Coordinates of C-alpha atoms in Angstrom, one line a residue:
M1 CA 20.7 20.1 19.6
R2 CA 20.7 16.8 17.2
P3 CA 17.5 15.5 15.6
P4 CA 15.9 12.2 16.7
A5 CA 17.6 9.1 14.1
P6 CA 15.3 7.8 11.9
K7 CA 13.2 4.7 13.7
S8 CA 14.5 1.4 12.0
V9 CA 11.7 -0.6 10.2
A10 CA 11.4 -3.2 13.2
Q11 CA 10.7 0.0 15.6
L12 CA 8.1 1.2 12.8
I13 CA 6.4 -2.5 13.1
E14 CA 6.1 -2.2 16.7
D15 CA 4.8 0.9 17.0
H16 CA 2.1 -0.2 14.6
I17 CA 1.3 -3.1 16.5
Q18 CA 1.3 -0.9 20.0
Q19 CA -1.2 1.1 18.1
W20 CA -3.6 -1.3 17.0
Q21 CA -3.4 -3.2 20.5
V22 CA -4.1 0.1 22.4
G23 CA -7.0 1.2 19.4
G24 CA -8.6 -2.6 19.9
K25 CA -9.1 -2.0 23.5
R26 CA -11.6 0.9 22.7
K27 CA -14.9 0.3 22.8
Y28 CA -16.0 3.0 20.3
K29 CA -15.2 1.1 16.4
Q30 CA -15.3 3.0 13.5
P31 CA -17.2 0.8 10.9
I32 CA -15.8 2.5 7.9
R33 CA -11.9 2.3 8.0
P34 CA -11.1 3.1 4.2
V35 CA -7.5 2.4 2.9
V36 CA -5.4 4.0 0.0
T37 CA -3.1 2.0 -2.1
L38 CA -0.6 3.5 -4.0
S39 CA 1.1 2.1 -7.1
R40 CA 4.0 4.0 -8.8
L41 CA 6.8 4.2 -11.7
P42 CA 9.9 4.6 -10.1
G43 CA 11.2 7.9 -10.2
S44 CA 7.5 9.4 -10.2
G45 CA 7.6 10.6 -7.0
G46 CA 5.2 8.2 -5.5
E47 CA 6.8 7.1 -2.1
I48 CA 7.1 11.1 -1.5
L49 CA 3.2 11.5 -2.7
G50 CA 2.3 8.8 -0.5
R51 CA 4.0 10.2 2.9
K52 CA 2.8 13.4 2.4
L53 CA -0.7 12.0 2.1
A54 CA -0.3 10.2 4.9
E55 CA 0.9 13.2 7.3
N56 CA -1.8 15.2 5.5
L57 CA -4.5 12.8 6.7
K58 CA -2.9 11.9 10.0
I59 CA -3.4 8.1 9.0
G60 CA -1.0 5.6 9.1
Y61 CA 1.8 4.8 6.7
F62 CA 3.1 1.3 4.9
D63 CA 6.0 2.1 2.3
N64 CA 7.4 -1.1 0.5
E65 CA 10.1 -1.7 3.3
I66 CA 7.8 -2.2 5.9
I67 CA 5.6 -4.8 3.7
E68 CA 8.2 -6.8 2.4
A69 CA 9.6 -7.2 6.2
I70 CA 6.3 -8.0 8.0
A71 CA 5.6 -10.8 5.0
K72 CA 8.9 -12.4 5.3
S73 CA 8.6 -13.3 8.8
A74 CA 5.6 -15.8 9.8
K75 CA 5.9 -14.5 13.5
V76 CA 5.2 -10.7 13.1
G77 CA 2.5 -11.5 10.7
D78 CA 0.7 -13.6 13.4
T79 CA 1.3 -11.0 15.7
I80 CA -0.7 -8.7 13.7
V81 CA -3.5 -10.2 12.9
E82 CA -3.9 -11.4 16.4
T83 CA -4.4 -7.7 17.1
L84 CA -7.9 -7.8 15.2
D85 CA -10.9 -8.5 16.6
E86 CA -13.3 -11.7 15.7
Q87 CA -15.2 -9.4 13.2
D88 CA -12.2 -8.1 11.3
R89 CA -10.8 -11.6 11.3
S90 CA -13.8 -13.2 9.5
M91 CA -13.5 -9.7 7.1
L92 CA -9.7 -11.0 6.5
S93 CA -10.4 -14.6 6.1
D94 CA -13.3 -13.7 3.2
W95 CA -10.7 -11.4 1.5
I96 CA -8.1 -13.9 1.2
S97 CA -10.7 -16.8 0.1
A98 CA -12.1 -14.5 -2.5
L99 CA -8.5 -13.8 -3.9
L100 CA -8.2 -17.6 -3.9
G101 CA -11.2 -18.5 -5.3
D102 CA -10.9 -15.6 -8.3
Q103 CA -7.1 -16.4 -9.0
Q104 CA -5.9 -19.6 -7.5
L105 CA -2.7 -18.0 -6.5
W106 CA -1.2 -20.9 -4.2
P107 CA 1.4 -22.5 -3.9
Y108 CA 3.2 -19.1 -3.1
E109 CA 3.7 -19.4 0.4
Y110 CA 5.2 -15.6 0.0
L111 CA 1.8 -14.4 -0.7
H112 CA -0.1 -16.1 1.4
H113 CA 1.7 -14.0 4.0
L114 CA 1.5 -10.7 2.2
S115 CA -2.2 -10.9 1.5
R116 CA -2.5 -11.7 5.1
V117 CA -0.3 -8.9 6.1
V118 CA -1.7 -6.3 3.7
G119 CA -5.5 -7.4 4.9
A120 CA -4.6 -7.2 8.2
I121 CA -3.7 -3.9 7.7
A122 CA -6.7 -3.1 6.0
A123 CA -8.9 -4.3 8.7
H124 CA -7.6 -1.8 11.0
G125 CA -8.0 0.8 8.2
H126 CA -7.1 4.5 7.7
A127 CA -3.9 4.1 6.1
V128 CA -1.3 4.8 3.0
I129 CA 0.0 1.1 2.0
V130 CA 2.7 1.7 -0.7
G131 CA 3.3 -1.1 -2.8
R132 CA 3.7 -4.8 -2.8
G133 CA 0.7 -5.5 -4.8
A134 CA -1.7 -4.2 -2.4
G135 CA -4.3 -3.0 -4.6
F136 CA -4.8 -6.2 -6.4
I137 CA -5.1 -8.0 -2.6
L138 CA -7.5 -5.5 -1.0
P139 CA -11.4 -5.6 -2.0
P140 CA -12.1 -2.3 -4.1
E141 CA -15.1 -1.0 -1.9
I142 CA -13.0 -0.6 0.9
T143 CA -9.8 0.9 -1.1
L144 CA -8.7 3.8 -2.9
R145 CA -6.4 2.5 -5.5
V146 CA -4.0 5.3 -6.8
L147 CA -0.8 4.8 -9.9
V148 CA 1.3 8.0 -9.6
V149 CA 3.4 8.1 -13.3
A150 CA 5.3 10.5 -15.4
P151 CA 7.2 9.9 -18.5
M152 CA 10.4 7.9 -18.6
E153 CA 12.8 11.2 -19.2
D154 CA 11.0 13.0 -16.3
R155 CA 12.0 10.0 -13.9
V156 CA 15.4 9.3 -15.1
R157 CA 16.0 13.3 -14.6
N158 CA 14.5 12.9 -10.7
V159 CA 16.2 9.9 -10.3
A160 CA 19.8 11.7 -11.1
E161 CA 19.1 14.5 -9.1
M162 CA 17.6 13.0 -6.2
F163 CA 20.5 10.1 -5.8
K164 CA 23.5 12.5 -7.2
V165 CA 24.0 10.0 -10.2
S166 CA 24.6 10.6 -13.8
E167 CA 21.3 10.3 -16.6
E168 CA 23.0 6.9 -18.0
E169 CA 22.8 5.2 -14.1
A170 CA 19.4 7.0 -13.4
R171 CA 17.9 5.3 -16.0
K172 CA 19.5 2.0 -15.6
R173 CA 18.0 2.4 -12.4
V174 CA 14.4 3.4 -13.7
T175 CA 14.6 0.7 -16.2
R176 CA 15.5 -2.2 -13.9
A177 CA 13.1 -1.1 -10.8
E178 CA 10.3 -0.3 -13.2
S179 CA 10.7 -4.3 -15.0
E180 CA 10.8 -5.6 -11.6
R181 CA 7.7 -4.1 -10.3
R182 CA 5.8 -5.0 -13.5
A183 CA 7.3 -8.6 -13.4
F184 CA 6.2 -9.1 -9.7
I185 CA 2.2 -8.2 -10.2
R186 CA 2.3 -10.5 -13.1
R187 CA 3.7 -13.3 -11.6
Y188 CA 1.6 -13.1 -8.3
F189 CA -1.3 -11.7 -9.8
N190 CA -1.5 -12.2 -13.4
A191 CA -1.8 -8.7 -14.3
D192 CA -0.5 -5.6 -16.0
M193 CA -0.2 -2.8 -13.2
M194 CA -0.1 -0.5 -16.1
E195 CA -3.5 -1.1 -16.7
P196 CA -5.6 1.9 -15.9
N197 CA -9.1 0.0 -15.0
Y198 CA -7.2 -1.4 -12.0
Y199 CA -7.3 1.9 -10.3
D200 CA -9.6 4.7 -9.4
I201 CA -7.1 7.3 -9.7
I202 CA -3.9 7.9 -11.6
I203 CA -1.7 10.7 -11.0
N204 CA 0.8 12.2 -13.9
T205 CA 3.4 14.5 -11.9
Q206 CA 5.0 15.6 -15.4
Y207 CA 2.8 19.1 -14.4
L208 CA 0.8 18.0 -11.2
T209 CA 3.2 18.6 -8.3
I210 CA 3.0 16.5 -5.2
D211 CA 1.1 18.8 -3.7
N212 CA -1.6 19.2 -6.3
G213 CA -1.4 14.7 -6.0
V214 CA -1.7 15.0 -2.6
D215 CA -4.7 17.2 -3.1
I216 CA -6.5 15.4 -5.3
V217 CA -6.2 12.2 -3.5
K218 CA -7.2 13.5 -0.2
T219 CA -10.4 15.0 -1.8
A220 CA -11.4 11.3 -2.9
Y221 CA -10.6 9.8 0.1
N222 CA -12.7 12.3 2.0
T223 CA -15.8 12.6 0.0
R224 CA -15.9 8.8 -1.6
R225 CA -18.5 6.4 -0.7
W226 CA -17.3 3.4 1.5
Y227 CA -18.5 0.2 2.1
D228 CA -19.3 -0.6 5.2
Y229 CA -18.5 -4.0 6.2
S230 CA -20.3 -3.6 9.8
T231 CA -23.6 -3.7 8.5
R232 CA -22.8 -7.2 6.4
T233 CA -24.5 -10.5 7.2
K234 CA -23.0 -14.0 6.8

C-alpha cells in the first residue's frame, strides 16, 4: 500500500480555513490562544523542531512556504480574515495599528498582507508559525518567541547530510539563506534577528537534540502566563 501523497500548499491552506470555519461556529470560545513564533538559522533544525512541537502539542503548523503563499494572495488573505469573529477582527486591527504606529512600515503592500495573515492565524491561536518575521509582527503578550541556532560548522554539516551535497555547496546555501533572512528582518522591521532581547527562548542545537528543544518549548508554552484578550476593554 502506497503512503498518501503529501498535500500541496493550496490544500494545506484550504484545510486550515475549513477548520477555522467549523471552529467559528462553536459557542464555546477559548479566551487564551497562545502562538509560538519560531525564527531559525539555516541548518539549525528549526523547521524540524517546529513541526515536532506542533505535532506534540496538537496545534496548527504554518511554515515559511504556507505563510508566503497566503501573504502573496490578497484573495486568500481576505478569506482567512473573514473566518474571524468581530472581536478577533478588532484585535487584529489593533495589532496592525500598533505595528504601523511604532515603526511606520508602510508603503510595503506585501507587509500589509503578511501582517494580516500572521495576525489572523494568531487570532485563531494554538499554532506554530515558522519564519516570515511573525515574532516581530505579533504582540509579545500572546506570543512565545523562539530562536533556534547552532554554530556555522554544525549547520553546514547538517545541510550537507540532509541534501547530499558537498560541504562547500552546503556552506554557500547556509550563508546565502542566512543573509536573506537577516536582510528580510532588517528591511521590514528595522531589527537584527540575532538580537536576543527579541526572544523568550533561544535553543542551541549544537548540544541539545531536537527532542530536547521540543520539550523545553513545550514546557514554556504550557506554563507561561498568557494575556487574556477576552477581558480587555476598549
